[in-house]
Amino acid sequence: MDVKGPDTYDVVGIGFGPANLSLAIALEEHPEPFTSAFFEQRASLSWHRGMLLPSAKMQVSFLKDLATFRNPTSPYSFVAYLHASGRLARFVNNQDFYPTRKEFHDYLEWAEARLRPRVRYGSRVTALRTPAGARTPLDHALLTVCDTAPGGATRLVKARNVVIATGLVPRMPAGVEADASVWHSSEFLDRFRHHHRPLRRVAVAGAGQSAAEIVGFLHDALPDAEIYAIVPAYGYSIADNTPFANQVFDPTAIDDYFHGTRRSRDAFWHYHKNTNYSVVDSEVIKDLYRRAYDDELAGTERLRFLNLTRVAGVKSVQNDVRVTLHSTAREESYDVDLDVLVCATGYEPMDPAAVLGDLAPWCLRDAEGRLHVDRDFRLVTAPGLHCGIYLQGGTEHTHGLSSSLLSNLATRSGEITVSIANRLAGASAGGDKGVRP
Ligand SMILES: Cc1cc2nc3c(=O)[nH]c(=O)nc-3n(C[C@H](O)[C@H](O)[C@H](O)COP(=O)(O)OP(=O)(O)OC[C@H]3O[C@@H](n4cnc5c(N)ncnc54)[C@H](O)[C@@H]3O)c2cc1C
């Protein structure tokens, strides 16, 4: 990235996962030029690297890529990537809408390579700040950016618009902390590759896609180990990806949700949560059941499904981890000693408050304390704050089920870009809402 940069950027993105990568493309393809910079705490682009299991597949069509739904002729589409990689014909021969996550990661890296000059890696944004002695209207915010290298410097960056896309936050079972023998699924592969002690007994807690995938992976990778699947339900539940249900991820569903009543919004969650949350692809479920069946037939049972069971506590005992399990079927608790416990216990939605800093009091909230977000994904702020703060994620309460997913990245990035362009143009024309001098 141009280290000097402009005095004040039109757009600064916090985080550079798929959401802000998609935004960087939308900004580049917009007819108006923008000055922009993106700050990412990691050393390089990393899309759930800890879960890039060998044959794990996408849960979204390859056509819902970074750009196609906004601009079907974009040079950043998945089809353009396949073409550039010389695999387009062979990909089509697969007759499969769902590439592996590894291939999608490769696509993201391919797209990112052309935008890298705008990204500063190893840079964590810790807070938004108001300029010292600032008077209203505030037309820009300051971002405190810390270099993540040991002893790294801190600096301030000025932005007329900030787009927060910091992603989901890993969730551990209540009272359980990650350590060398207790892993969250988000870091699974890194931990697995760097774990040098023998793994004879491993448990995976959780009932979602990551949990089921890890159980299958461990069953392959550790042929002599016992694998426990700790499942709070009676069994894994199937992800509904049938056509009518899948419409909840269409761009138009965002309007239906945003303009809906409380009851209609509740209906989205009540009827269609099983499109994504705590559910597993049918292929993966069938594969796990078949593995257990085949083991039983061969007299080598080592996959144990502990249903209606939750992790109630964890403590270290010499080299083992002692896990207290609670069976809700029998309402009793018991201990098992393991080499490793993997908590595939999901994620919390993105929490913008973690970086709002001084600007938090400007951001309006509803009666339940949730941030007010406009249809263009901009936070509704008190009069006097003209700097735009946009969210990519953390909008489940206003924009619905696809908020944290890839489905609408392209259209959302396009809408944010148009909103920013209009407000900047309004400012140039002397309007009172925009921010560009
Ligand atoms: C294993 C797994 C598989 C998934 N598969 C699918 C799928 O197939 N289809 C689908 O639709 N969704 C899927 N999802 C949902 C997932 O949320 C999206 O795929 C996607 O990651 C969302 O992109 P994002 O950019 O919003 O967030 P992220 O990919 O999480 O990126 C956020 C980035 O922000 C950075 N960051 C955070 N805080 C700061 C800070 N303060 N300063 C600087 N940088 C910061 C992080 O390091 C990270 O790189 C999956 C999720 C998981 C966990």
Short mmCIF file of N, CA and C in Angstrom, two decimals, residues 249-382:
data_model
loop_
_atom_site.label_atom_id
_atom_site.label_comp_id
_atom_site.label_asym_id
_atom_site.label_seq_id
_atom_site.Cartn_x
_atom_site.Cartn_y
_atom_site.Cartn_z
N PHE A 249 -31.73 -16.41 0.98
CA PHE A 249 -30.42 -15.80 0.74
C PHE A 249 -30.39 -14.95 -0.52
N ASP A 250 -31.55 -14.79 -1.18
CA ASP A 250 -31.59 -13.94 -2.37
C ASP A 250 -31.43 -12.48 -1.95
N PRO A 251 -30.89 -11.65 -2.85
CA PRO A 251 -30.78 -10.22 -2.50
C PRO A 251 -32.14 -9.61 -2.15
N THR A 252 -33.22 -10.06 -2.82
CA THR A 252 -34.55 -9.47 -2.54
C THR A 252 -35.05 -9.81 -1.13
N ALA A 253 -34.54 -10.93 -0.58
CA ALA A 253 -34.98 -11.30 0.78
C ALA A 253 -34.51 -10.26 1.79
N ILE A 254 -33.44 -9.55 1.47
CA ILE A 254 -32.96 -8.51 2.39
C ILE A 254 -34.02 -7.41 2.51
N ASP A 255 -34.62 -7.04 1.36
CA ASP A 255 -35.70 -6.03 1.42
C ASP A 255 -36.87 -6.55 2.23
N ASP A 256 -37.26 -7.81 1.97
CA ASP A 256 -38.41 -8.38 2.69
C ASP A 256 -38.14 -8.40 4.19
N TYR A 257 -36.90 -8.68 4.55
CA TYR A 257 -36.57 -8.71 5.97
C TYR A 257 -36.51 -7.29 6.53
N PHE A 258 -35.78 -6.42 5.83
CA PHE A 258 -35.56 -5.06 6.34
C PHE A 258 -36.88 -4.32 6.53
N HIS A 259 -37.78 -4.46 5.54
CA HIS A 259 -39.05 -3.73 5.61
C HIS A 259 -40.15 -4.56 6.27
N GLY A 260 -39.79 -5.73 6.78
CA GLY A 260 -40.79 -6.61 7.36
C GLY A 260 -41.26 -6.17 8.74
N THR A 261 -42.29 -6.84 9.22
CA THR A 261 -42.77 -6.59 10.57
C THR A 261 -41.96 -7.45 11.53
N ARG A 262 -42.14 -7.23 12.77
CA ARG A 262 -41.47 -8.05 13.78
C ARG A 262 -41.83 -9.53 13.57
N ARG A 263 -43.13 -9.73 13.28
CA ARG A 263 -43.57 -11.13 13.09
C ARG A 263 -42.95 -11.77 11.86
N SER A 264 -42.86 -11.00 10.77
CA SER A 264 -42.31 -11.61 9.55
C SER A 264 -40.81 -11.87 9.74
N ARG A 265 -40.14 -10.97 10.44
CA ARG A 265 -38.71 -11.22 10.69
C ARG A 265 -38.52 -12.48 11.54
N ASP A 266 -39.37 -12.59 12.56
CA ASP A 266 -39.29 -13.79 13.41
C ASP A 266 -39.52 -15.05 12.59
N ALA A 267 -40.45 -14.93 11.59
CA ALA A 267 -40.76 -16.10 10.76
C ALA A 267 -39.54 -16.55 9.97
N PHE A 268 -38.76 -15.57 9.47
CA PHE A 268 -37.53 -15.93 8.76
C PHE A 268 -36.68 -16.85 9.62
N TRP A 269 -36.49 -16.43 10.86
CA TRP A 269 -35.61 -17.21 11.74
C TRP A 269 -36.26 -18.53 12.14
N HIS A 270 -37.53 -18.45 12.47
CA HIS A 270 -38.23 -19.64 12.96
C HIS A 270 -38.24 -20.74 11.90
N TYR A 271 -38.59 -20.35 10.67
CA TYR A 271 -38.76 -21.38 9.63
C TYR A 271 -37.46 -21.71 8.88
N HIS A 272 -36.53 -20.78 8.87
CA HIS A 272 -35.40 -20.98 7.95
C HIS A 272 -34.01 -20.94 8.59
N LYS A 273 -33.98 -20.98 9.91
CA LYS A 273 -32.69 -21.02 10.58
C LYS A 273 -31.91 -22.26 10.14
N ASN A 274 -32.68 -23.30 9.82
CA ASN A 274 -32.04 -24.58 9.46
C ASN A 274 -31.44 -24.58 8.04
N THR A 275 -31.38 -23.40 7.42
CA THR A 275 -30.64 -23.30 6.16
C THR A 275 -29.15 -23.16 6.44
N ASN A 276 -28.80 -22.73 7.66
CA ASN A 276 -27.39 -22.44 7.92
C ASN A 276 -26.91 -22.74 9.33
N TYR A 277 -27.77 -22.57 10.33
CA TYR A 277 -27.29 -22.56 11.71
C TYR A 277 -27.45 -23.93 12.37
N SER A 278 -26.36 -24.47 12.92
CA SER A 278 -26.36 -25.77 13.63
C SER A 278 -26.92 -26.89 12.77
N VAL A 279 -26.58 -26.88 11.51
CA VAL A 279 -27.04 -27.93 10.60
C VAL A 279 -25.87 -28.42 9.76
N VAL A 280 -26.08 -29.59 9.12
CA VAL A 280 -24.98 -30.26 8.42
C VAL A 280 -25.49 -30.72 7.04
N ASP A 281 -24.62 -30.63 6.05
CA ASP A 281 -24.98 -31.11 4.70
C ASP A 281 -25.33 -32.60 4.75
N SER A 282 -26.32 -32.99 3.95
CA SER A 282 -26.78 -34.38 4.02
C SER A 282 -25.66 -35.36 3.64
N GLU A 283 -24.82 -34.97 2.66
CA GLU A 283 -23.71 -35.88 2.26
C GLU A 283 -22.79 -36.19 3.45
N VAL A 284 -22.51 -35.15 4.23
CA VAL A 284 -21.58 -35.32 5.36
C VAL A 284 -22.23 -36.19 6.44
N ILE A 285 -23.53 -35.98 6.67
CA ILE A 285 -24.23 -36.79 7.67
C ILE A 285 -24.21 -38.26 7.26
N LYS A 286 -24.55 -38.50 6.01
CA LYS A 286 -24.61 -39.90 5.54
C LYS A 286 -23.24 -40.55 5.61
N ASP A 287 -22.22 -39.79 5.26
CA ASP A 287 -20.85 -40.32 5.28
C ASP A 287 -20.45 -40.73 6.71
N LEU A 288 -20.80 -39.89 7.70
CA LEU A 288 -20.43 -40.21 9.09
C LEU A 288 -21.17 -41.47 9.55
N TYR A 289 -22.45 -41.55 9.21
CA TYR A 289 -23.23 -42.72 9.65
C TYR A 289 -22.65 -43.99 9.03
N ARG A 290 -22.30 -43.90 7.76
CA ARG A 290 -21.74 -45.05 7.04
C ARG A 290 -20.41 -45.49 7.68
N ARG A 291 -19.59 -44.51 8.07
CA ARG A 291 -18.31 -44.85 8.70
C ARG A 291 -18.55 -45.67 9.99
N ALA A 292 -19.49 -45.18 10.82
CA ALA A 292 -19.76 -45.87 12.09
C ALA A 292 -20.29 -47.27 11.81
N TYR A 293 -21.15 -47.36 10.81
CA TYR A 293 -21.74 -48.67 10.47
C TYR A 293 -20.65 -49.64 9.99
N ASP A 294 -19.78 -49.15 9.10
CA ASP A 294 -18.71 -50.01 8.56
C ASP A 294 -17.75 -50.46 9.67
N ASP A 295 -17.45 -49.54 10.60
CA ASP A 295 -16.57 -49.90 11.72
C ASP A 295 -17.21 -51.01 12.55
N GLU A 296 -18.53 -50.88 12.79
CA GLU A 296 -19.23 -51.88 13.59
C GLU A 296 -19.15 -53.24 12.89
N LEU A 297 -19.36 -53.21 11.60
CA LEU A 297 -19.32 -54.44 10.82
C LEU A 297 -17.94 -55.09 10.90
N ALA A 298 -16.92 -54.24 10.87
CA ALA A 298 -15.54 -54.76 10.90
C ALA A 298 -15.08 -55.08 12.33
N GLY A 299 -15.93 -54.79 13.31
CA GLY A 299 -15.56 -55.04 14.71
C GLY A 299 -14.49 -54.07 15.21
N THR A 300 -14.44 -52.87 14.60
CA THR A 300 -13.43 -51.88 15.02
C THR A 300 -14.12 -50.58 15.42
N GLU A 301 -15.11 -50.68 16.26
CA GLU A 301 -15.87 -49.48 16.64
C GLU A 301 -14.98 -48.48 17.37
N ARG A 302 -14.85 -47.30 16.82
CA ARG A 302 -14.04 -46.28 17.49
C ARG A 302 -14.63 -44.89 17.30
N LEU A 303 -15.77 -44.83 16.61
CA LEU A 303 -16.50 -43.56 16.47
C LEU A 303 -17.67 -43.62 17.44
N ARG A 304 -17.65 -42.75 18.45
CA ARG A 304 -18.73 -42.84 19.45
C ARG A 304 -19.52 -41.53 19.45
N PHE A 305 -20.79 -41.67 19.16
CA PHE A 305 -21.68 -40.49 19.13
C PHE A 305 -22.38 -40.39 20.47
N LEU A 306 -22.05 -39.36 21.23
CA LEU A 306 -22.68 -39.14 22.54
C LEU A 306 -23.78 -38.12 22.33
N ASN A 307 -24.99 -38.59 22.10
CA ASN A 307 -26.05 -37.63 21.80
C ASN A 307 -26.68 -37.08 23.08
N LEU A 308 -27.45 -36.01 22.92
CA LEU A 308 -28.06 -35.31 24.06
C LEU A 308 -27.02 -35.03 25.15
N THR A 309 -25.85 -34.62 24.73
CA THR A 309 -24.72 -34.45 25.66
C THR A 309 -24.05 -33.10 25.42
N ARG A 310 -23.66 -32.48 26.49
CA ARG A 310 -22.98 -31.18 26.42
C ARG A 310 -21.71 -31.20 27.26
N VAL A 311 -20.77 -30.31 26.91
CA VAL A 311 -19.57 -30.13 27.73
C VAL A 311 -19.95 -29.25 28.91
N ALA A 312 -19.73 -29.77 30.14
CA ALA A 312 -20.10 -29.00 31.33
C ALA A 312 -18.88 -28.39 32.01
N GLY A 313 -17.69 -28.91 31.70
CA GLY A 313 -16.49 -28.37 32.34
C GLY A 313 -15.26 -29.05 31.79
N VAL A 314 -14.13 -28.39 31.98
CA VAL A 314 -12.87 -28.91 31.45
C VAL A 314 -11.77 -28.58 32.44
N LYS A 315 -10.90 -29.58 32.73
CA LYS A 315 -9.70 -29.22 33.51
C LYS A 315 -8.52 -30.08 33.06
N SER A 316 -7.33 -29.57 33.26
CA SER A 316 -6.12 -30.30 32.87
C SER A 316 -5.76 -31.30 33.94
N VAL A 317 -5.41 -32.53 33.53
CA VAL A 317 -4.96 -33.55 34.47
C VAL A 317 -3.71 -34.17 33.85
N GLN A 318 -2.55 -33.86 34.44
CA GLN A 318 -1.26 -34.24 33.84
C GLN A 318 -1.26 -33.87 32.35
N ASN A 319 -1.05 -34.87 31.47
CA ASN A 319 -1.00 -34.53 30.05
C ASN A 319 -2.36 -34.58 29.38
N ASP A 320 -3.39 -34.96 30.13
CA ASP A 320 -4.72 -35.12 29.55
C ASP A 320 -5.59 -33.90 29.84
N VAL A 321 -6.72 -33.89 29.16
CA VAL A 321 -7.73 -32.92 29.50
C VAL A 321 -8.94 -33.72 30.01
N ARG A 322 -9.39 -33.41 31.21
CA ARG A 322 -10.54 -34.13 31.78
C ARG A 322 -11.80 -33.31 31.49
N VAL A 323 -12.69 -33.90 30.73
CA VAL A 323 -13.89 -33.18 30.30
C VAL A 323 -15.09 -33.74 31.05
N THR A 324 -15.81 -32.85 31.69
CA THR A 324 -17.06 -33.27 32.33
C THR A 324 -18.18 -33.11 31.32
N LEU A 325 -18.86 -34.22 31.07
CA LEU A 325 -19.98 -34.21 30.12
C LEU A 325 -21.28 -34.32 30.88
N HIS A 326 -22.30 -33.64 30.37
CA HIS A 326 -23.61 -33.76 31.00
C HIS A 326 -24.58 -34.36 30.00
N SER A 327 -25.16 -35.48 30.38
CA SER A 327 -26.17 -36.10 29.53
C SER A 327 -27.54 -35.54 29.91
N THR A 328 -28.18 -34.87 28.95
CA THR A 328 -29.52 -34.34 29.26
C THR A 328 -30.56 -35.45 29.21
N ALA A 329 -30.22 -36.59 28.62
CA ALA A 329 -31.16 -37.73 28.60
C ALA A 329 -31.30 -38.29 30.01
N ARG A 330 -30.19 -38.43 30.71
CA ARG A 330 -30.23 -39.05 32.04
C ARG A 330 -30.06 -38.02 33.16
N GLU A 331 -29.88 -36.75 32.77
CA GLU A 331 -29.59 -35.67 33.73
C GLU A 331 -28.49 -36.09 34.68
N GLU A 332 -27.39 -36.58 34.13
CA GLU A 332 -26.24 -36.91 34.98
C GLU A 332 -24.95 -36.48 34.30
N SER A 333 -23.94 -36.24 35.13
CA SER A 333 -22.65 -35.81 34.60
C SER A 333 -21.61 -36.89 34.84
N TYR A 334 -20.62 -36.97 33.95
CA TYR A 334 -19.53 -37.92 34.12
C TYR A 334 -18.29 -37.36 33.42
N ASP A 335 -17.13 -37.93 33.75
CA ASP A 335 -15.86 -37.40 33.20
C ASP A 335 -15.29 -38.35 32.16
N VAL A 336 -14.64 -37.78 31.16
CA VAL A 336 -13.82 -38.58 30.26
C VAL A 336 -12.46 -37.89 30.13
N ASP A 337 -11.39 -38.69 30.07
CA ASP A 337 -10.06 -38.13 29.88
C ASP A 337 -9.69 -38.24 28.40
N LEU A 338 -9.23 -37.12 27.85
CA LEU A 338 -8.96 -37.04 26.42
C LEU A 338 -7.57 -36.48 26.18
N ASP A 339 -7.05 -36.73 24.98
CA ASP A 339 -5.81 -36.04 24.59
C ASP A 339 -6.14 -34.62 24.12
N VAL A 340 -7.25 -34.50 23.40
CA VAL A 340 -7.65 -33.18 22.90
C VAL A 340 -9.17 -33.09 22.83
N LEU A 341 -9.69 -31.92 23.18
CA LEU A 341 -11.11 -31.61 22.96
C LEU A 341 -11.19 -30.51 21.90
N VAL A 342 -11.95 -30.76 20.84
CA VAL A 342 -12.16 -29.73 19.81
C VAL A 342 -13.56 -29.16 20.02
N CYS A 343 -13.63 -27.85 20.23
CA CYS A 343 -14.94 -27.21 20.42
C CYS A 343 -15.40 -26.60 19.10
N ALA A 344 -16.24 -27.33 18.41
CA ALA A 344 -16.83 -26.79 17.17
C ALA A 344 -18.17 -26.21 17.56
N THR A 345 -18.11 -25.24 18.45
CA THR A 345 -19.30 -24.73 19.13
C THR A 345 -19.76 -23.40 18.55
N GLY A 346 -19.32 -23.13 17.34
CA GLY A 346 -19.89 -22.02 16.60
C GLY A 346 -19.23 -20.68 16.86
N TYR A 347 -19.98 -19.66 16.47
CA TYR A 347 -19.47 -18.28 16.46
C TYR A 347 -20.55 -17.33 16.94
N GLU A 348 -20.11 -16.22 17.52
CA GLU A 348 -21.02 -15.10 17.78
C GLU A 348 -21.02 -14.22 16.54
N PRO A 349 -22.14 -13.51 16.30
CA PRO A 349 -22.14 -12.57 15.17
C PRO A 349 -21.06 -11.51 15.35
N MET A 350 -20.71 -10.87 14.25
CA MET A 350 -19.72 -9.79 14.32
C MET A 350 -20.17 -8.72 15.31
N ASP A 351 -19.22 -8.19 16.09
CA ASP A 351 -19.57 -7.18 17.08
C ASP A 351 -18.86 -5.86 16.74
N PRO A 352 -19.57 -4.95 16.03
CA PRO A 352 -18.92 -3.70 15.63
C PRO A 352 -18.49 -2.87 16.83
N ALA A 353 -19.17 -3.05 17.97
CA ALA A 353 -18.85 -2.23 19.14
C ALA A 353 -17.39 -2.39 19.54
N ALA A 354 -16.78 -3.53 19.15
CA ALA A 354 -15.38 -3.76 19.53
C ALA A 354 -14.45 -2.70 18.96
N VAL A 355 -14.84 -2.06 17.86
CA VAL A 355 -13.95 -1.03 17.28
C VAL A 355 -14.58 0.37 17.24
N LEU A 356 -15.81 0.52 17.67
CA LEU A 356 -16.46 1.84 17.52
C LEU A 356 -15.82 2.93 18.37
N GLY A 357 -15.24 2.54 19.49
CA GLY A 357 -14.48 3.49 20.33
C GLY A 357 -15.26 4.76 20.63
N ASP A 358 -14.61 5.93 20.39
CA ASP A 358 -15.23 7.24 20.69
C ASP A 358 -16.52 7.48 19.93
N LEU A 359 -16.68 6.75 18.81
CA LEU A 359 -17.88 7.01 18.00
C LEU A 359 -19.09 6.22 18.48
N ALA A 360 -18.87 5.31 19.43
CA ALA A 360 -19.99 4.49 19.92
C ALA A 360 -21.17 5.34 20.41
N PRO A 361 -20.93 6.41 21.20
CA PRO A 361 -22.08 7.17 21.69
C PRO A 361 -22.87 7.87 20.58
N TRP A 362 -22.26 8.05 19.41
CA TRP A 362 -22.96 8.69 18.29
C TRP A 362 -23.91 7.70 17.59
N CYS A 363 -23.70 6.42 17.82
CA CYS A 363 -24.44 5.40 17.06
C CYS A 363 -25.72 5.06 17.80
N LEU A 364 -26.85 5.23 17.11
CA LEU A 364 -28.14 5.04 17.77
C LEU A 364 -28.45 3.56 17.93
N ARG A 365 -29.16 3.24 19.01
CA ARG A 365 -29.52 1.85 19.30
C ARG A 365 -31.02 1.74 19.52
N ASP A 366 -31.55 0.52 19.31
CA ASP A 366 -32.98 0.33 19.54
C ASP A 366 -33.22 -0.02 21.01
N ALA A 367 -34.50 -0.28 21.33
CA ALA A 367 -34.86 -0.52 22.73
C ALA A 367 -34.13 -1.74 23.30
N GLU A 368 -33.73 -2.65 22.41
CA GLU A 368 -33.02 -3.85 22.89
C GLU A 368 -31.50 -3.66 22.86
N GLY A 369 -31.07 -2.43 22.61
CA GLY A 369 -29.64 -2.13 22.66
C GLY A 369 -28.89 -2.48 21.37
N ARG A 370 -29.65 -2.84 20.32
CA ARG A 370 -28.98 -3.20 19.06
C ARG A 370 -28.79 -1.96 18.19
N LEU A 371 -27.70 -1.98 17.43
CA LEU A 371 -27.39 -0.81 16.60
C LEU A 371 -28.45 -0.62 15.53
N HIS A 372 -28.84 0.64 15.31
CA HIS A 372 -29.74 0.97 14.20
C HIS A 372 -28.93 0.96 12.92
N VAL A 373 -29.39 0.21 11.93
CA VAL A 373 -28.65 0.15 10.66
C VAL A 373 -29.62 0.46 9.54
N ASP A 374 -29.20 1.35 8.65
CA ASP A 374 -30.09 1.71 7.53
C ASP A 374 -30.02 0.65 6.45
N ARG A 375 -30.93 0.75 5.45
CA ARG A 375 -30.97 -0.25 4.39
C ARG A 375 -29.64 -0.33 3.63
N ASP A 376 -28.91 0.81 3.55
CA ASP A 376 -27.63 0.82 2.82
C ASP A 376 -26.47 0.34 3.71
N PHE A 377 -26.82 -0.31 4.83
CA PHE A 377 -25.84 -0.91 5.75
C PHE A 377 -25.04 0.14 6.54
N ARG A 378 -25.54 1.39 6.51
CA ARG A 378 -24.87 2.46 7.24
C ARG A 378 -25.47 2.57 8.64
N LEU A 379 -24.64 2.73 9.63
CA LEU A 379 -25.16 2.93 10.98
C LEU A 379 -25.89 4.26 11.05
N VAL A 380 -27.03 4.24 11.72
CA VAL A 380 -27.78 5.48 11.91
C VAL A 380 -27.12 6.20 13.09
N THR A 381 -26.71 7.44 12.83
CA THR A 381 -25.95 8.15 13.87
C THR A 381 -26.64 9.45 14.25
N ALA A 382 -26.24 9.99 15.37
CA ALA A 382 -26.82 11.24 15.86
C ALA A 382 -26.44 12.37 14.90
#
